[in-house]
PDB file of C-alpha atoms in Angstrom:
ATOM      1  CA  VAL J   1       5.679  -1.371   4.309  1.00  0.00           C
ATOM      2  CA  LYS J   2       3.509  -4.506   4.525  1.00  0.00           C
ATOM      3  CA  LEU J   3       3.650  -7.119   1.781  1.00  0.00           C
ATOM      4  CA  ALA J   4       2.442 -10.688   1.363  1.00  0.00           C
ATOM      5  CA  ALA J   5       4.374 -12.982  -0.949  1.00  0.00           C
ATOM      6  CA  THR J   6       5.028 -16.586  -1.862  1.00  0.00           C
ATOM      7  CA  LEU J   7       8.231 -18.255  -0.695  1.00  0.00           C
ATOM      8  CA  ASP J   8       9.844 -17.283  -3.988  1.00  0.00           C
ATOM      9  CA  GLY J   9       8.999 -13.627  -3.423  1.00  0.00           C
ATOM     10  CA  LYS J  10       6.001 -13.185  -5.727  1.00  0.00           C
ATOM     11  CA  ILE J  11       2.952 -11.078  -4.862  1.00  0.00           C
ATOM     12  CA  ALA J  12       0.814 -12.372  -7.729  1.00  0.00           C
ATOM     13  CA  SER J  13       0.797 -14.958 -10.489  1.00  0.00           C
ATOM     14  CA  ALA J  14       1.710 -14.043 -14.047  1.00  0.00           C
ATOM     15  CA  SER J  15      -1.938 -13.136 -14.701  1.00  0.00           C
ATOM     16  CA  GLY J  16      -2.017 -10.769 -11.721  1.00  0.00           C
ATOM     17  CA  ASP J  17      -4.093 -13.050  -9.501  1.00  0.00           C
ATOM     18  CA  ALA J  18      -3.206 -12.493  -5.841  1.00  0.00           C
ATOM     19  CA  ARG J  19      -6.173 -13.898  -3.897  1.00  0.00           C
ATOM     20  CA  TRP J  20      -5.300 -15.193  -1.508  1.00  0.00           C
ATOM     21  CA  ILE J  21      -1.571 -15.517  -0.899  1.00  0.00           C
ATOM     22  CA  SER J  22      -1.568 -15.158   2.858  1.00  0.00           C
ATOM     23  CA  SER J  23      -3.586 -17.131   5.405  1.00  0.00           C
ATOM     24  CA  GLU J  24      -6.792 -15.974   7.060  1.00  0.00           C
ATOM     25  CA  ARG J  25      -4.930 -15.363  10.312  1.00  0.00           C
ATOM     26  CA  SER J  26      -2.439 -13.108   8.541  1.00  0.00           C
ATOM     27  CA  ARG J  27      -5.245 -11.148   6.896  1.00  0.00           C
ATOM     28  CA  THR J  28      -6.933 -10.718  10.274  1.00  0.00           C
ATOM     29  CA  LEU J  29      -3.674  -9.380  11.699  1.00  0.00           C
ATOM     30  CA  VAL J  30      -3.492  -6.839   8.874  1.00  0.00           C
ATOM     31  CA  HIS J  31      -6.976  -5.628   9.766  1.00  0.00           C
ATOM     32  CA  ARG J  32      -5.778  -5.110  13.345  1.00  0.00           C
ATOM     33  CA  TRP J  33      -2.895  -3.050  12.029  1.00  0.00           C
ATOM     34  CA  ARG J  34      -5.309  -0.964   9.946  1.00  0.00           C
ATOM     35  CA  ASN J  35      -7.166  -0.241  13.166  1.00  0.00           C
ATOM     36  CA  GLN J  36      -3.940   1.130  14.659  1.00  0.00           C
ATOM     37  CA  VAL J  37      -2.436   3.215  11.854  1.00  0.00           C
ATOM     38  CA  ASP J  38      -3.689   6.587  10.651  1.00  0.00           C
ATOM     39  CA  ALA J  39      -3.572   5.722   6.939  1.00  0.00           C
ATOM     40  CA  VAL J  40      -2.992   2.877   4.507  1.00  0.00           C
ATOM     41  CA  LEU J  41      -1.510   3.531   1.075  1.00  0.00           C
ATOM     42  CA  VAL J  42      -1.477   1.647  -2.226  1.00  0.00           C
ATOM     43  CA  GLY J  43      -0.706   2.399  -5.849  1.00  0.00           C
ATOM     44  CA  ILE J  44      -3.274   2.572  -8.622  1.00  0.00           C
ATOM     45  CA  GLY J  45      -1.988  -0.758  -9.969  1.00  0.00           C
ATOM     46  CA  THR J  46      -3.183  -2.517  -6.820  1.00  0.00           C
ATOM     47  CA  VAL J  47      -6.560  -0.797  -7.031  1.00  0.00           C
ATOM     48  CA  ARG J  48      -7.059  -1.766 -10.669  1.00  0.00           C
ATOM     49  CA  ALA J  49      -5.930  -5.359 -10.101  1.00  0.00           C
ATOM     50  CA  ASP J  50      -7.597  -6.162  -6.766  1.00  0.00           C
ATOM     51  CA  ASP J  51     -10.336  -3.514  -6.295  1.00  0.00           C
ATOM     52  CA  PRO J  52      -9.673  -3.421  -2.513  1.00  0.00           C
ATOM     53  CA  GLN J  53     -11.691  -1.602   0.131  1.00  0.00           C
ATOM     54  CA  LEU J  54      -8.728  -1.066   2.505  1.00  0.00           C
ATOM     55  CA  THR J  55     -11.100  -0.984   5.457  1.00  0.00           C
ATOM     56  CA  CYS J  56     -10.735  -2.389   8.963  1.00  0.00           C
ATOM     57  CA  ARG J  57     -13.000  -5.397   9.388  1.00  0.00           C
ATOM     58  CA  ILE J  58     -12.623  -6.216  13.051  1.00  0.00           C
ATOM     59  CA  ALA J  59     -15.391  -5.674  15.580  1.00  0.00           C
ATOM     60  CA  GLY J  60     -15.203  -2.217  17.115  1.00  0.00           C
ATOM     61  CA  GLY J  61     -12.413  -1.143  14.757  1.00  0.00           C
ATOM     62  CA  ARG J  62     -12.143   2.100  12.844  1.00  0.00           C
ATOM     63  CA  ASN J  63     -11.138   2.748   9.267  1.00  0.00           C
ATOM     64  CA  PRO J  64      -7.880   4.564   8.553  1.00  0.00           C
ATOM     65  CA  TYR J  65      -7.507   7.060   5.734  1.00  0.00           C
ATOM     66  CA  ARG J  66      -7.135   5.207   2.427  1.00  0.00           C
ATOM     67  CA  VAL J  67      -4.557   6.809   0.126  1.00  0.00           C
ATOM     68  CA  VAL J  68      -4.207   5.873  -3.543  1.00  0.00           C
ATOM     69  CA  LEU J  69      -1.251   7.073  -5.621  1.00  0.00           C
ATOM     70  CA  ASP J  70      -2.806   7.768  -9.023  1.00  0.00           C
ATOM     71  CA  SER J  71      -0.721  10.227 -11.021  1.00  0.00           C
ATOM     72  CA  ALA J  72      -2.858   9.898 -14.177  1.00  0.00           C
ATOM     73  CA  LEU J  73      -6.238   9.433 -12.440  1.00  0.00           C
ATOM     74  CA  ARG J  74      -6.784   5.953 -13.860  1.00  0.00           C
ATOM     75  CA  ILE J  75      -9.059   4.795 -11.048  1.00  0.00           C
ATOM     76  CA  ALA J  76     -12.269   3.310 -12.424  1.00  0.00           C
ATOM     77  CA  PRO J  77     -15.626   4.888 -11.486  1.00  0.00           C
ATOM     78  CA  SER J  78     -16.721   1.423 -10.352  1.00  0.00           C
ATOM     79  CA  ALA J  79     -13.888   1.076  -7.792  1.00  0.00           C
ATOM     80  CA  GLN J  80     -15.078   0.087  -4.329  1.00  0.00           C
ATOM     81  CA  LEU J  81     -12.903   2.804  -2.774  1.00  0.00           C
ATOM     82  CA  LEU J  82     -15.159   5.427  -4.351  1.00  0.00           C
ATOM     83  CA  ARG J  83     -18.338   3.907  -2.967  1.00  0.00           C
ATOM     84  CA  LEU J  84     -17.703   3.421   0.743  1.00  0.00           C
ATOM     85  CA  GLN J  85     -19.904   5.097   3.344  1.00  0.00           C
ATOM     86  CA  ASP J  86     -16.978   7.096   4.704  1.00  0.00           C
ATOM     87  CA  ALA J  87     -15.865   8.141   1.209  1.00  0.00           C
ATOM     88  CA  GLY J  88     -14.229  11.283   2.587  1.00  0.00           C
ATOM     89  CA  LYS J  89     -11.506   9.104   4.119  1.00  0.00           C
ATOM     90  CA  THR J  90     -10.477   7.969   0.638  1.00  0.00           C
ATOM     91  CA  ILE J  91      -7.714  10.232  -0.662  1.00  0.00           C
ATOM     92  CA  ILE J  92      -6.672  10.102  -4.316  1.00  0.00           C
ATOM     93  CA  ALA J  93      -3.187  11.587  -4.555  1.00  0.00           C
ATOM     94  CA  THR J  94      -2.467  12.786  -8.073  1.00  0.00           C
ATOM     95  CA  THR J  95      -0.210  15.359  -9.710  1.00  0.00           C
ATOM     96  CA  THR J  96      -0.747  18.954 -10.720  1.00  0.00           C
ATOM     97  CA  LYS J  97      -0.880  17.712 -14.325  1.00  0.00           C
ATOM     98  CA  ALA J  98      -4.100  15.814 -13.669  1.00  0.00           C
ATOM     99  CA  PRO J  99      -7.058  17.193 -15.686  1.00  0.00           C
ATOM    100  CA  VAL J 100      -9.348  19.304 -13.544  1.00  0.00           C
ATOM    101  CA  LYS J 101     -12.348  17.664 -15.223  1.00  0.00           C
ATOM    102  CA  LYS J 102     -11.282  14.254 -13.915  1.00  0.00           C
ATOM    103  CA  VAL J 103     -10.646  15.677 -10.464  1.00  0.00           C
ATOM    104  CA  ARG J 104     -14.143  17.169 -10.322  1.00  0.00           C
ATOM    105  CA  ALA J 105     -15.690  13.887 -11.488  1.00  0.00           C
ATOM    106  CA  LEU J 106     -14.001  11.993  -8.661  1.00  0.00           C
ATOM    107  CA  GLU J 107     -14.939  14.590  -6.063  1.00  0.00           C
ATOM    108  CA  LYS J 108     -18.599  13.979  -6.898  1.00  0.00           C
ATOM    109  CA  PHE J 109     -18.206  10.581  -5.204  1.00  0.00           C
ATOM    110  CA  GLY J 110     -17.333  12.388  -1.977  1.00  0.00           C
ATOM    111  CA  VAL J 111     -13.684  11.348  -1.986  1.00  0.00           C
ATOM    112  CA  THR J 112     -10.778  13.722  -1.452  1.00  0.00           C
ATOM    113  CA  VAL J 113      -8.456  14.479  -4.373  1.00  0.00           C
ATOM    114  CA  TRP J 114      -5.059  16.091  -3.802  1.00  0.00           C
ATOM    115  CA  ARG J 115      -3.153  17.571  -6.738  1.00  0.00           C
ATOM    116  CA  LEU J 116       0.477  17.459  -5.622  1.00  0.00           C
ATOM    117  CA  PRO J 117       3.913  18.164  -7.094  1.00  0.00           C
ATOM    118  CA  SER J 118       5.387  15.330  -9.122  1.00  0.00           C
ATOM    119  CA  ARG J 119       8.776  13.728  -9.562  1.00  0.00           C
ATOM    120  CA  ASN J 120       9.408  11.741 -12.732  1.00  0.00           C
ATOM    121  CA  ASP J 121       5.671  12.012 -13.464  1.00  0.00           C
ATOM    122  CA  GLN J 122       4.818  10.348 -10.141  1.00  0.00           C
ATOM    123  CA  VAL J 123       3.405  11.898  -6.984  1.00  0.00           C
ATOM    124  CA  ALA J 124       6.352  13.189  -4.947  1.00  0.00           C
ATOM    125  CA  TRP J 125       6.619  11.587  -1.519  1.00  0.00           C
ATOM    126  CA  LYS J 126       7.586  14.559   0.634  1.00  0.00           C
ATOM    127  CA  PRO J 127       4.701  16.845  -0.440  1.00  0.00           C
ATOM    128  CA  LEU J 128       2.310  13.925   0.067  1.00  0.00           C
ATOM    129  CA  LEU J 129       3.597  13.186   3.553  1.00  0.00           C
ATOM    130  CA  ARG J 130       3.390  16.869   4.497  1.00  0.00           C
ATOM    131  CA  GLN J 131      -0.199  16.969   3.267  1.00  0.00           C
ATOM    132  CA  LEU J 132      -1.034  13.860   5.288  1.00  0.00           C
ATOM    133  CA  ALA J 133       0.559  15.347   8.386  1.00  0.00           C
ATOM    134  CA  GLY J 134      -1.682  18.371   7.882  1.00  0.00           C
ATOM    135  CA  VAL J 135      -4.770  16.209   8.448  1.00  0.00           C
ATOM    136  CA  GLY J 136      -3.268  14.487  11.476  1.00  0.00           C
ATOM    137  CA  VAL J 137      -1.756  11.426   9.828  1.00  0.00           C
ATOM    138  CA  VAL J 138       1.366  10.310  11.687  1.00  0.00           C
ATOM    139  CA  SER J 139       1.574   6.599  10.787  1.00  0.00           C
ATOM    140  CA  VAL J 140       1.145   5.186   7.266  1.00  0.00           C
ATOM    141  CA  MET J 141       1.110   1.519   6.282  1.00  0.00           C
ATOM    142  CA  ILE J 142       2.105   1.047   2.639  1.00  0.00           C
ATOM    143  CA  GLU J 143       0.353  -2.091   1.370  1.00  0.00           C
ATOM    144  CA  GLY J 144       1.534  -2.300  -2.234  1.00  0.00           C
ATOM    145  CA  GLY J 145       2.340  -2.889  -4.918  1.00  0.00           C
ATOM    146  CA  ALA J 146       5.880  -3.626  -6.022  1.00  0.00           C
ATOM    147  CA  ALA J 147       6.539  -0.255  -7.686  1.00  0.00           C
ATOM    148  CA  VAL J 148       5.182   1.737  -4.742  1.00  0.00           C
ATOM    149  CA  ALA J 149       7.191  -0.319  -2.245  1.00  0.00           C
ATOM    150  CA  ALA J 150      10.374   0.154  -4.270  1.00  0.00           C
ATOM    151  CA  SER J 151       9.795   3.885  -4.645  1.00  0.00           C
ATOM    152  CA  ALA J 152       9.199   4.309  -0.908  1.00  0.00           C
ATOM    153  CA  LEU J 153      12.372   2.381  -0.110  1.00  0.00           C
ATOM    154  CA  LYS J 154      14.465   4.307  -2.621  1.00  0.00           C
ATOM    155  CA  HIS J 155      13.258   7.615  -1.192  1.00  0.00           C
ATOM    156  CA  LYS J 156      14.048   6.421   2.345  1.00  0.00           C
ATOM    157  CA  ILE J 157      10.631   7.090   3.832  1.00  0.00           C
ATOM    158  CA  VAL J 158      10.238   3.573   5.256  1.00  0.00           C
ATOM    159  CA  ASP J 159      11.266   2.725   8.808  1.00  0.00           C
ATOM    160  CA  LYS J 160       9.758  -0.770   9.131  1.00  0.00           C
ATOM    161  CA  LEU J 161       9.077  -3.760   6.875  1.00  0.00           C
ATOM    162  CA  ALA J 162       6.536  -6.502   7.608  1.00  0.00           C
ATOM    163  CA  LEU J 163       6.671  -9.354   5.106  1.00  0.00           C
ATOM    164  CA  PHE J 164       4.275 -12.312   5.135  1.00  0.00           C
ATOM    165  CA  TYR J 165       5.611 -15.389   3.334  1.00  0.00           C
ATOM    166  CA  ALA J 166       3.086 -18.078   2.433  1.00  0.00           C
ATOM    167  CA  PRO J 167       4.167 -21.711   1.807  1.00  0.00           C
ATOM    168  CA  LYS J 168       3.516 -21.416  -1.915  1.00  0.00           C
ATOM    169  CA  LEU J 169       5.567 -21.187  -5.113  1.00  0.00           C
ATOM    170  CA  VAL J 170       4.563 -19.631  -8.435  1.00  0.00           C
ATOM    171  CA  GLY J 171       7.897 -19.469 -10.263  1.00  0.00           C
ATOM    172  CA  GLY J 172       9.772 -16.912 -12.262  1.00  0.00           C
ATOM    173  CA  ASP J 173       6.799 -15.649 -14.264  1.00  0.00           C
ATOM    174  CA  GLY J 174       5.083 -14.408 -11.091  1.00  0.00           C
ATOM    175  CA  ARG J 175       5.076 -10.730 -10.167  1.00  0.00           C
ATOM    176  CA  VAL J 176       7.916  -9.638  -7.914  1.00  0.00           C
ATOM    177  CA  MET J 177       7.344  -8.359  -4.393  1.00  0.00           C
ATOM    178  CA  ILE J 178       9.506  -5.234  -4.679  1.00  0.00           C
ATOM    179  CA  GLY J 179      10.428  -3.424  -7.886  1.00  0.00           C
ATOM    180  CA  SER J 180      13.893  -2.330  -8.932  1.00  0.00           C
ATOM    181  CA  LEU J 181      15.984  -0.589  -6.278  1.00  0.00           C
ATOM    182  CA  GLY J 182      18.989   0.003  -8.527  1.00  0.00           C
ATOM    183  CA  ILE J 183      21.304  -2.000  -6.264  1.00  0.00           C
ATOM    184  CA  GLY J 184      24.258  -3.323  -8.237  1.00  0.00           C
ATOM    185  CA  LYS J 185      26.327  -4.846  -5.430  1.00  0.00           C
ATOM    186  CA  MET J 186      25.363  -6.924  -2.416  1.00  0.00           C
ATOM    187  CA  ALA J 187      27.314  -4.527  -0.211  1.00  0.00           C
ATOM    188  CA  ARG J 188      24.667  -1.910  -0.987  1.00  0.00           C
ATOM    189  CA  ALA J 189      21.715  -4.148  -0.123  1.00  0.00           C
ATOM    190  CA  LEU J 190      19.248  -2.782   2.390  1.00  0.00           C
ATOM    191  CA  THR J 191      19.792  -4.504   5.722  1.00  0.00           C
ATOM    192  CA  LEU J 192      17.118  -4.893   8.378  1.00  0.00           C
ATOM    193  CA  ARG J 193      17.848  -4.224  12.041  1.00  0.00           C
ATOM    194  CA  ARG J 194      16.007  -5.721  15.025  1.00  0.00           C
ATOM    195  CA  PHE J 195      14.991  -8.535  12.707  1.00  0.00           C
ATOM    196  CA  GLU J 196      12.237 -10.877  13.941  1.00  0.00           C
ATOM    197  CA  MET J 197      10.515 -13.985  12.589  1.00  0.00           C
ATOM    198  CA  ARG J 198       7.333 -15.694  13.803  1.00  0.00           C
ATOM    199  CA  ARG J 199       4.475 -17.831  12.578  1.00  0.00           C
ATOM    200  CA  SER J 200       1.195 -16.276  11.429  1.00  0.00           C
ATOM    201  CA  GLY J 201      -1.221 -19.091  10.743  1.00  0.00           C
ATOM    202  CA  GLU J 202       0.344 -21.058   7.898  1.00  0.00           C
ATOM    203  CA  ASP J 203       2.644 -18.148   7.029  1.00  0.00           C
ATOM    204  CA  LEU J 204       5.930 -16.736   8.251  1.00  0.00           C
ATOM    205  CA  LEU J 205       5.966 -13.091   9.297  1.00  0.00           C
ATOM    206  CA  LEU J 206       9.351 -11.441   8.961  1.00  0.00           C
ATOM    207  CA  SER J 207       9.782  -7.921  10.271  1.00  0.00           C
ATOM    208  CA  GLY J 208      12.563  -5.459  10.896  1.00  0.00           C
ATOM    209  CA  TYR J 209      13.625  -1.837  10.801  1.00  0.00           C
ATOM    210  CA  LEU J 210      15.693   0.075   8.282  1.00  0.00           C
TER     211      LEU J 210
END
């Protein structure tokens, strides 16, 4: 899981504005990581708020698969992810309840749509990961947002966290970095192993393994 946040742990302001939290050097590093992993993954909330491309923008790099969790197929027809030259590397992961008509409309853009089993009306992680493995995806970088990060952590599919902290504050009305994990006592808090900290431009990059 890769996230960028302010020092008080917010990934966006109260209005949803998130550009740009991290420094240019940190964003360049993320593009290098995209060149190394097989897939990047975000939730539909991130797509609707930021309209990202999720491409690798370094010279000589290659684009990973771009996976969007979209259980209700809310992605807008104008989304940049539907209009990239390598559209086939964009995967919209939805549930078996998704209307076939919507699926067909998205497929006309050339993107891939997977109708997968659901859990609590959300795309179930294990079927998704099996499907990704079937197309050769071994490494996945989850880039957001807070609900997706929390869900991945709760379902124990994360082995590494990389957290960029920018020297900024937005206060309590900002949007949290990670959604609810249902942890009632500090003794149950997730603890990182092999914890490291280093500078990344103006930011701090904290990383560790679960």
